[in-house]
mmCIF file of C-alpha atoms in Angstrom:
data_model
loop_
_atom_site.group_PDB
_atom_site.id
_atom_site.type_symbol
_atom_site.label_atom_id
_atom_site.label_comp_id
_atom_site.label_asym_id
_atom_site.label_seq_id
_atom_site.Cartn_x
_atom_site.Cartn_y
_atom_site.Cartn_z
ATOM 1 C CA UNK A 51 96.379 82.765 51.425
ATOM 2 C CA UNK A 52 94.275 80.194 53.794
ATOM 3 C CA UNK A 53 92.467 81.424 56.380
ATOM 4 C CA UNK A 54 91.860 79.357 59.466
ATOM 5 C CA UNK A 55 87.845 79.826 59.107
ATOM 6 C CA UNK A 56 88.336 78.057 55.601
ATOM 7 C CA UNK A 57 90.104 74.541 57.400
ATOM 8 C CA UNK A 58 88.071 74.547 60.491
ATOM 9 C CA UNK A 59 85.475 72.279 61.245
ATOM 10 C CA UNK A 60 82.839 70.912 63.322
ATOM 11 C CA UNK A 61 82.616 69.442 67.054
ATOM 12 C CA UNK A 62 80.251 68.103 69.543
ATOM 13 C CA UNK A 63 79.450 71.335 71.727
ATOM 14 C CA UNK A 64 78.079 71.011 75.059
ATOM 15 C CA UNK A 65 76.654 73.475 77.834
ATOM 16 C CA UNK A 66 78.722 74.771 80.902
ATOM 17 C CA UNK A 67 75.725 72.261 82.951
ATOM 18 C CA UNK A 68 76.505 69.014 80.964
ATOM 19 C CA UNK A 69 77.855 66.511 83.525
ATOM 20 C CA UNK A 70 81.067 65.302 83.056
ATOM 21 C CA UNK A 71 79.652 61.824 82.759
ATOM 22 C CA UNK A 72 78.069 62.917 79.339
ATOM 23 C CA UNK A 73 81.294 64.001 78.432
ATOM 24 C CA UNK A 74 82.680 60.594 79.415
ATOM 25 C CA UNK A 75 79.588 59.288 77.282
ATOM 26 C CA UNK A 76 80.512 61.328 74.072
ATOM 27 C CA UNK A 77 84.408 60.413 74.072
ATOM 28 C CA UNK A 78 83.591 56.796 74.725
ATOM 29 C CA UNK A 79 81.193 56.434 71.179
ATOM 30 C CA UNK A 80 83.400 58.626 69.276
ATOM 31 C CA UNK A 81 86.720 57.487 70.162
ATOM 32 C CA UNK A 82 88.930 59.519 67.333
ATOM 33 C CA UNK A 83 87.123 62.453 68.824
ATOM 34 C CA UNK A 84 89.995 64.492 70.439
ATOM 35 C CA UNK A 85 87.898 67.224 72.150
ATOM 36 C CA UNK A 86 84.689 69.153 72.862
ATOM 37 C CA UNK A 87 83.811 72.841 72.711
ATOM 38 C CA UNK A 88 82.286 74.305 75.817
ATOM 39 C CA UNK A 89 79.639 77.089 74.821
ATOM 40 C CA UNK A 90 76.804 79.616 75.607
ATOM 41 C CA UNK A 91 74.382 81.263 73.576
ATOM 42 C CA UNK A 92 76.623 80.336 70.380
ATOM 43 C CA UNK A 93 79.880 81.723 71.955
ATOM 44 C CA UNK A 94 82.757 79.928 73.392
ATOM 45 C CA UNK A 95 83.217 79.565 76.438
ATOM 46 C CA UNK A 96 85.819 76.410 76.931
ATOM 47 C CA UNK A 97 87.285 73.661 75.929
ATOM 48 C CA UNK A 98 87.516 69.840 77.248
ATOM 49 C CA UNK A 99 90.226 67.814 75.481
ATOM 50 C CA UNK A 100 90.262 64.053 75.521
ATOM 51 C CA UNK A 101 93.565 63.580 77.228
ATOM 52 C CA UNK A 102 93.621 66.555 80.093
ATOM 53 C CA UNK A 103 89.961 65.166 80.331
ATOM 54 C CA UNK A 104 90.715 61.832 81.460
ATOM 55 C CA UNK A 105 93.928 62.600 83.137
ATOM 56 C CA UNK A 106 92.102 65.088 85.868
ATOM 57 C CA UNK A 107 89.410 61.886 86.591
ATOM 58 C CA UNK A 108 91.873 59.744 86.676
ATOM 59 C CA UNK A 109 93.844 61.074 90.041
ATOM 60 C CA UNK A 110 92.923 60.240 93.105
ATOM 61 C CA UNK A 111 89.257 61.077 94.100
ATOM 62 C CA UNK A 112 89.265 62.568 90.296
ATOM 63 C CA UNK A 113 86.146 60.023 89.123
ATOM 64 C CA UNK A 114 83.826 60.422 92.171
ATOM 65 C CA UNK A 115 85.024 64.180 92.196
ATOM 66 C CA UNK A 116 84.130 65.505 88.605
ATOM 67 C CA UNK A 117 81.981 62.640 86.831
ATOM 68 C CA UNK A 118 78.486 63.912 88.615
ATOM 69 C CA UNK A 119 79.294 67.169 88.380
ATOM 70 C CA UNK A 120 79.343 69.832 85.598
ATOM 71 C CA UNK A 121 81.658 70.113 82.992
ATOM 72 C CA UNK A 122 82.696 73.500 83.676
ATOM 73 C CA UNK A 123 84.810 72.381 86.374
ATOM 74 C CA UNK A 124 87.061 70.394 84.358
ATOM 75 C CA UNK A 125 87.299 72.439 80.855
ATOM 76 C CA UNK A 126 90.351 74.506 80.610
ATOM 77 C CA UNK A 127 88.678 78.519 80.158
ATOM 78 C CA UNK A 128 91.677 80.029 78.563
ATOM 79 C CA UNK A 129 91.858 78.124 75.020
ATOM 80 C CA UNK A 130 93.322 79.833 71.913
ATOM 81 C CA UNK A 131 90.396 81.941 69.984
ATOM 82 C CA UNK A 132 91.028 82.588 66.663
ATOM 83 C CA UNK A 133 89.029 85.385 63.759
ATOM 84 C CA UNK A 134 87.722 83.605 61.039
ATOM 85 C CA UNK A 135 89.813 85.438 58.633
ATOM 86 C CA UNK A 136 93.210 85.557 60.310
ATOM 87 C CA UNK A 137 95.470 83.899 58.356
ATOM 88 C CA UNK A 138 96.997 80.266 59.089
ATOM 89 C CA UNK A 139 100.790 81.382 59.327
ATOM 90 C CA UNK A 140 99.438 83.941 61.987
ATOM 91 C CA UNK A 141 97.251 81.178 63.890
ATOM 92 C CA UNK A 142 100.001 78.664 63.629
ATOM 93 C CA UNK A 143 102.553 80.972 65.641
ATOM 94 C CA UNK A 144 100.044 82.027 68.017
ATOM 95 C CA UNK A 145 99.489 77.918 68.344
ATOM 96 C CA UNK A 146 102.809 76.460 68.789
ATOM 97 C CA UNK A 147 103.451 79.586 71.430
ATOM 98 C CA UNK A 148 101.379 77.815 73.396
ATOM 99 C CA UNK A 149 102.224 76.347 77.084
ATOM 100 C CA UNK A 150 103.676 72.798 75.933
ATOM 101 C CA UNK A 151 100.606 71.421 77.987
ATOM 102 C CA UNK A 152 98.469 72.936 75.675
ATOM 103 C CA UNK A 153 100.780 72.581 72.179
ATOM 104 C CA UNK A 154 98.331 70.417 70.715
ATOM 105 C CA UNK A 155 94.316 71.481 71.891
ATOM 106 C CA UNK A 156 92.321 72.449 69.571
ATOM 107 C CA UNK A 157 92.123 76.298 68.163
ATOM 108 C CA UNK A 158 88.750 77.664 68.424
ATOM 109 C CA UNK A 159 87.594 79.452 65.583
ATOM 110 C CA UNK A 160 84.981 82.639 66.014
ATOM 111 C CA UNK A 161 83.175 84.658 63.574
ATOM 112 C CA UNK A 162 81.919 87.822 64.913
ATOM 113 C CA UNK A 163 82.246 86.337 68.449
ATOM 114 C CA UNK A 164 80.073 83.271 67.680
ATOM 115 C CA UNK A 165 81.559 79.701 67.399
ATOM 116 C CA UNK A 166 82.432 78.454 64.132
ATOM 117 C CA UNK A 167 84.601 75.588 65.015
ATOM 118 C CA UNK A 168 87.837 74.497 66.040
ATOM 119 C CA UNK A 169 91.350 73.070 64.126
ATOM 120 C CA UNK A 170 93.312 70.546 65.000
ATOM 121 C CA UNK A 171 97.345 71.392 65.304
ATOM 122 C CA UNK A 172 97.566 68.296 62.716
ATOM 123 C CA UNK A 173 95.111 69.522 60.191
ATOM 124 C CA UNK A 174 97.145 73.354 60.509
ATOM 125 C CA UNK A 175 100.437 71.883 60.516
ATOM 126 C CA UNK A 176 99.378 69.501 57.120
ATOM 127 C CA UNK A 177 97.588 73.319 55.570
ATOM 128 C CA UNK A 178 100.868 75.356 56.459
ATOM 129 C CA UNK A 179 102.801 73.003 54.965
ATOM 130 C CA UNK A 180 100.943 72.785 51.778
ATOM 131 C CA UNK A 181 100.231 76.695 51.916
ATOM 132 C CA UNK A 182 104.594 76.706 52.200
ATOM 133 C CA UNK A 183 104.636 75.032 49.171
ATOM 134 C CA UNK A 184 101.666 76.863 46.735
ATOM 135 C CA UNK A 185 103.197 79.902 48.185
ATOM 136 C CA UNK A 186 106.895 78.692 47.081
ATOM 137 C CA UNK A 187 105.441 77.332 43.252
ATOM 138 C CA UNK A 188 104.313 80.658 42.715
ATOM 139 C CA UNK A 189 107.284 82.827 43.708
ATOM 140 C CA UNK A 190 109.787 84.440 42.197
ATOM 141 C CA UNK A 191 113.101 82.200 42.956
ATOM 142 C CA UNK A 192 115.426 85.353 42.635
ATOM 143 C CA UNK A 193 113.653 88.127 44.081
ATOM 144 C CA UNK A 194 111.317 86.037 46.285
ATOM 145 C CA UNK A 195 108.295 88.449 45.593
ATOM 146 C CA UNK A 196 104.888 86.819 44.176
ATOM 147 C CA UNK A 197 105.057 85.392 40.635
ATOM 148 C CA UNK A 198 102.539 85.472 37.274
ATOM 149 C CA UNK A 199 99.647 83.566 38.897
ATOM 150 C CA UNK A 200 99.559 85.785 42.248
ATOM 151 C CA UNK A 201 99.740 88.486 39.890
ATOM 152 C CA UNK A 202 96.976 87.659 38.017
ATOM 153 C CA UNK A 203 94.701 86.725 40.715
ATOM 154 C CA UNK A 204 95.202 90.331 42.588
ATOM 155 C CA UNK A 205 94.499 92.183 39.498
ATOM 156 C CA UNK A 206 91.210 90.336 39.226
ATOM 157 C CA UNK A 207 90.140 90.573 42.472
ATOM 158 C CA UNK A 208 90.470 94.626 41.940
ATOM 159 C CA UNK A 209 88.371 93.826 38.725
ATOM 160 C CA UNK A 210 86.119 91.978 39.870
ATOM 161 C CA UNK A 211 85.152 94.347 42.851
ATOM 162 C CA UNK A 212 84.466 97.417 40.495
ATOM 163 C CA UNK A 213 83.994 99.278 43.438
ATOM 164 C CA UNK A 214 87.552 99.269 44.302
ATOM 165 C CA UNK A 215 89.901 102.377 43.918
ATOM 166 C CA UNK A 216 93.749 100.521 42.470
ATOM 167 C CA UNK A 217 96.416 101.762 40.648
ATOM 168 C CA UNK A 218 98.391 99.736 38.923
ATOM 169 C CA UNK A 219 102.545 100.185 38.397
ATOM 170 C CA UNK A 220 103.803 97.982 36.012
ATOM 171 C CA UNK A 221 107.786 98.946 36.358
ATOM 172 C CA UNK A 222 110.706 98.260 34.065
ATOM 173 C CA UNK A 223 114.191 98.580 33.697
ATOM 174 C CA UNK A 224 115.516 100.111 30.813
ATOM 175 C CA UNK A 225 118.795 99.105 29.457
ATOM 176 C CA UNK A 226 118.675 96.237 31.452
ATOM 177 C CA UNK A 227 120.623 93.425 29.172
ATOM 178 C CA UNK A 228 123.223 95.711 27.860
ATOM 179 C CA UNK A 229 124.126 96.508 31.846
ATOM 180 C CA UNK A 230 124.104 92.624 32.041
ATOM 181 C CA UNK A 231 125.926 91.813 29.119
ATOM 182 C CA UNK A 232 128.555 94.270 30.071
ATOM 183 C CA UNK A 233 128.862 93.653 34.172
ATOM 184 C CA UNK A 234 127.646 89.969 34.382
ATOM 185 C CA UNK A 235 124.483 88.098 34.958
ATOM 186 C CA UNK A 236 125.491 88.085 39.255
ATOM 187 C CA UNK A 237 125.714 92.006 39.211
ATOM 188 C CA UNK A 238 122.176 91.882 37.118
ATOM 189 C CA UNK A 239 120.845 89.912 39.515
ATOM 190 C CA UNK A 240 121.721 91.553 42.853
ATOM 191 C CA UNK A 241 120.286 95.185 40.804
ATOM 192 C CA UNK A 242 117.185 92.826 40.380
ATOM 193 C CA UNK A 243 116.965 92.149 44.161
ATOM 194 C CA UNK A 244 117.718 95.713 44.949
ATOM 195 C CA UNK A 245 114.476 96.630 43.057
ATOM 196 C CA UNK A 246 112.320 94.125 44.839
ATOM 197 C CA UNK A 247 113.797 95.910 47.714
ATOM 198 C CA UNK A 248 112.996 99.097 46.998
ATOM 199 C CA UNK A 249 109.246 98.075 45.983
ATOM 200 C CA UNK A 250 109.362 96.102 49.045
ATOM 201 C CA UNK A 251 110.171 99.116 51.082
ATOM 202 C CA UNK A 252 108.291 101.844 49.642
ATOM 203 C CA UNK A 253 105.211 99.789 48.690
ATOM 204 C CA UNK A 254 104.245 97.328 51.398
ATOM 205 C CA UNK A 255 106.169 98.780 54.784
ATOM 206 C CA UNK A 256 104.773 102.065 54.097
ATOM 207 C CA UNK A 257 101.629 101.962 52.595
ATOM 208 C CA UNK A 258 98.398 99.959 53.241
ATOM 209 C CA UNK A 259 97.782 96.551 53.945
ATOM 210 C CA UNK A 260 96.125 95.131 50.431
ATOM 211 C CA UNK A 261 99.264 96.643 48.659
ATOM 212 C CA UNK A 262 100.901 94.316 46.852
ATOM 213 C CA UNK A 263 104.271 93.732 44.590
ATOM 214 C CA UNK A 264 104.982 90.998 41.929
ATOM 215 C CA UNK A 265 107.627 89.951 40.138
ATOM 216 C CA UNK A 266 106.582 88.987 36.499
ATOM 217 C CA UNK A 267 110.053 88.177 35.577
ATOM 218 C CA UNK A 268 113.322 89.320 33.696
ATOM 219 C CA UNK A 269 113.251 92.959 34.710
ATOM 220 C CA UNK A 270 109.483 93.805 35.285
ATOM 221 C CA UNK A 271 108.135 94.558 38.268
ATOM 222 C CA UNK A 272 103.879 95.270 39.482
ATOM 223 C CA UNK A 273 102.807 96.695 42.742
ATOM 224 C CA UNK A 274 99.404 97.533 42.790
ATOM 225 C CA UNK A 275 97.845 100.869 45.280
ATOM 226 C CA UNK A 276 94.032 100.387 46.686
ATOM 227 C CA UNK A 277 94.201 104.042 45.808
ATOM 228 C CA UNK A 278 94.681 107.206 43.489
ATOM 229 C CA UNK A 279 97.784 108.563 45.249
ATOM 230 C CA UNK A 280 100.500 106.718 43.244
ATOM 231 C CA UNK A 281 102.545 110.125 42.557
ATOM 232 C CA UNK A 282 104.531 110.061 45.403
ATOM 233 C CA UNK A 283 105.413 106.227 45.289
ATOM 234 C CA UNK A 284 106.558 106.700 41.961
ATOM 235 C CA UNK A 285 108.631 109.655 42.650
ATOM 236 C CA UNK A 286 109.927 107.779 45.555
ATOM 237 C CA UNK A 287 111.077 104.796 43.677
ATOM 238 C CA UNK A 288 112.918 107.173 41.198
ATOM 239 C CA UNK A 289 114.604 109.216 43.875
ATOM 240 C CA UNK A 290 116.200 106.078 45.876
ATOM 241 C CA UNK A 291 117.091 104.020 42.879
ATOM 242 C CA UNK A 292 118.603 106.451 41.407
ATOM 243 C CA UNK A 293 120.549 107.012 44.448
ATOM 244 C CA UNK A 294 121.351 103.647 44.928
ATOM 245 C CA UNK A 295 122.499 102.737 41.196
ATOM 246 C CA UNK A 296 125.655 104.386 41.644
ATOM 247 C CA UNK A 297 127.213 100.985 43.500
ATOM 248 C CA UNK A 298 126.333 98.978 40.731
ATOM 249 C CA UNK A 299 128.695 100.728 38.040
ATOM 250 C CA UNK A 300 132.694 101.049 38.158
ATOM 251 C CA UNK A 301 133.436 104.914 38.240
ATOM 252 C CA UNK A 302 134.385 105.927 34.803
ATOM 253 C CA UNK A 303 130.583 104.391 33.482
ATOM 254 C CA UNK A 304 129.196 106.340 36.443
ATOM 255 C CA UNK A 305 131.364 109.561 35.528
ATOM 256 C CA UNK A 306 130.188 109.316 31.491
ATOM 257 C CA UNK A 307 126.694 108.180 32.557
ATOM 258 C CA UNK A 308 127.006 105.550 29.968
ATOM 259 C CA UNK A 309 128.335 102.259 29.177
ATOM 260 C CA UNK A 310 130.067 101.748 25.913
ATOM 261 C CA UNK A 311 128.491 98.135 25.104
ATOM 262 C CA UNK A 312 126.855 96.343 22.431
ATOM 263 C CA UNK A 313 123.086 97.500 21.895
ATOM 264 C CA UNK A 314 120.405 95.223 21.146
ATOM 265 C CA UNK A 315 120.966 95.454 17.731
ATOM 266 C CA UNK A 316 124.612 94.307 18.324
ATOM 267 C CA UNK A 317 126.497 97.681 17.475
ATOM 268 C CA UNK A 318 128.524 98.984 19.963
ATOM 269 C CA UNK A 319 127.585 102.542 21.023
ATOM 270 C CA UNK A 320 127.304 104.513 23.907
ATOM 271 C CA UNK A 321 124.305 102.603 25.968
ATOM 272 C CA UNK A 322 122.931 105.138 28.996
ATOM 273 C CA UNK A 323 123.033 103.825 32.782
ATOM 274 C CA UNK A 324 119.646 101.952 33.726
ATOM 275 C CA UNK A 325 116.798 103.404 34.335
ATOM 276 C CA UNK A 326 113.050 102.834 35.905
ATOM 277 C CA UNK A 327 110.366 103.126 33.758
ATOM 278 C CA UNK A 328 106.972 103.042 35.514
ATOM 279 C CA UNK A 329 104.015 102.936 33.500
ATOM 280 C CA UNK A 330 100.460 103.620 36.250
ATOM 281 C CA UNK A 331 96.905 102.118 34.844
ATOM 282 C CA UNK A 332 94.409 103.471 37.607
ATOM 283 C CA UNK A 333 90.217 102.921 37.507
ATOM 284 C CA UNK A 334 89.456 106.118 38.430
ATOM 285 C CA UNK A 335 88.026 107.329 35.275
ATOM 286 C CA UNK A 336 88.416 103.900 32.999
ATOM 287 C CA UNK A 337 86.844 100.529 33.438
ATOM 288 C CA UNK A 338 88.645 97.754 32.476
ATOM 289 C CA UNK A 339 86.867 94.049 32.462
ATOM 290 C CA UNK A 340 89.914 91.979 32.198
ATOM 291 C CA UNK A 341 93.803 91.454 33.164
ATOM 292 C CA UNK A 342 94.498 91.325 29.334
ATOM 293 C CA UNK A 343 92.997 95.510 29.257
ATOM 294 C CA UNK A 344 94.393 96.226 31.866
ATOM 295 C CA UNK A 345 98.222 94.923 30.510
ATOM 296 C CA UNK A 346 97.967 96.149 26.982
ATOM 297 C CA UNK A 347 96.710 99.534 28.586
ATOM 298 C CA UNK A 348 100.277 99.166 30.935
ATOM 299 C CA UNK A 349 102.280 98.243 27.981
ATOM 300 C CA UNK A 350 101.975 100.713 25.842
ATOM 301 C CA UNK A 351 102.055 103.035 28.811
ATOM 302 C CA UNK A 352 105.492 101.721 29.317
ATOM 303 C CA UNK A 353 106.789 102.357 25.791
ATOM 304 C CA UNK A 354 105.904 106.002 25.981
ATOM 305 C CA UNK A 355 107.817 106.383 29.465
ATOM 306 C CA UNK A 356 110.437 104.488 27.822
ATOM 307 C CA UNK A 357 110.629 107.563 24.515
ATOM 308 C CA UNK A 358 111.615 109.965 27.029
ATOM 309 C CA UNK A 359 114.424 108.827 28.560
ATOM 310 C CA UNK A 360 115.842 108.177 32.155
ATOM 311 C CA UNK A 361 113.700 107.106 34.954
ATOM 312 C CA UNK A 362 110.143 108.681 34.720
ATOM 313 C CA UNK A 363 106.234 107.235 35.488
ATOM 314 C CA UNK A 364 103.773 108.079 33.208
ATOM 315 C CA UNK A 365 100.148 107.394 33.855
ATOM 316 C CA UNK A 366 97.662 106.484 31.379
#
């Protein structure tokens, strides 16, 4: 995602001693120039827009008041600061909170306290908008969780940083299309979403902030740990969706703890209830130099969890 630091840009700065008239001066040559940055020693300190500008001059007395005097008399001291790195869904709420007086100054943008520039609300809005969109291409339409690109691009940012502690849980459901053939695509679907809950829940809410889940589609799931401690996710997962897969079968399948369906091969036989399969790849004691290692290494990972039968993780 965007930060704000990489759509911000620069602005004439001026001193809190610059005389309004200079001001006046600078608007006047640059006339799509919407505001200046007031600073000191590389930090800001306020902010003159055009329009509040010329409407305090403009009152009564307002010229022969302000125009020979410094700026800092005129620039509002309270505009919106913004980190480099915060994202622009978090600046854009902070904006439009704003005092409708002040909906559309510009945001300020600091780095380690220093000025790096400002934003205009139309350049954020036009960003959001397109970030709304990138972010909706690559998402899962059913369970609304990152897609194959996002996917990719974590994994490689974990590979590229060697120095990085991940483990990797590429998650599966087993019997999957017999359950659907059996209860219905709609029913497969909302055990699909349940999943994307779960991961949602135990993942994200209640782990650290660079965890992340993807969907890669069908019924495989990837959430990725910046650490070693994957056991008790895993065992977490099992525990509530096992607890939760009871509501998704009639009672006599849940009583025989299988579904008498047509197999893959197209046989009918007794097919078990679904179950999570969750194969872990971690770097703690292997190196792996790209996305393709790292999902052959998951995949066959996967097919041993899947030999033993019921939900289980296995790590490589």
């Amino acid at each position: 995602m965007l930060s704000i630091g990489d759509i911000s840009e620069n602005v004439p700065v001026v001193t809190l001693k610059t005389k309004s008239s200079d001001v006046n001066i600078i608007f006047e040559e640059q006339p799509n120039l919407e505001g200046i940055v007031v600073a000191g020693n590389n930090k800001p300190l306020g902010l003159v827009m055009k329009a509040q500008f010329y409407k305090k001059i403009s009152v009564k007395y307002g010229f022969d008041l302000f125009m020979g005097r410094p700026i800092e008399l005129v620039m509002d001291t309270k505009p919106l600061l913004v980190d480099y790195f915060d994202p622009i869904t978090k600046v854009s709420s902070l904006a439009m909170d704003r005092e409708q007086a002040n909906l559309y100054d510009y945001v300020v943008v600091t780095k380690d306290d220093k000025l790096q520039g400002i934003v205009s609300i139309k350049n954020l809005l036009i960003k959001l908008a397109e970030e709304q969109v990138n972010q909706a291409m690559y998402t899962n339409p059913l369970s609304g969780l990152p897609g194959n690109v996002l996917i990719e691009e974590k994994i490689s940012e974990y590979l590229i940083n060697r120095n990085k502690d991940f483990s990797l849980l590429y998650i599966d459901l087993d019997h999957f299309k017999e359950y659907n053939d059996t209860y219905g695509f709609k029913k497969g679907d909302l055990l699909l979403k349940e999943i994307s809950n779960l991961l949602s829940k135990n993942v994200l809410l209640n782990n650290y902030d660079s965890s992340f889940v993807g969907h890669i589609g069908g019924d495989d799931f990837v959430a990725i740990l910046p650490h070693y401690n994957y056991q008790q996710i895993c065992q977490l997962l099992i525990t509530e969706f096992d607890i939760r897969l009871k509501q998704y079968y009639n009672e006599i399948d849940w009583k025989n703890k299988f579904v008498y369906t047509k197999s893959r091969n197209g046989q009918f036989r007794n097919v078990p209830l679904v179950s999570l399969s969750i194969a872990v790849v971690t770097n703690k004691q292997d190196e792996f130099h790209s996305i393709e290692d790292v999902s052959k290494i998951a995949a066959e990972v996967k097919t041993q969890c899947k030999e033993k039968g019921g939900s289980c993780y296995i790590c490589f």
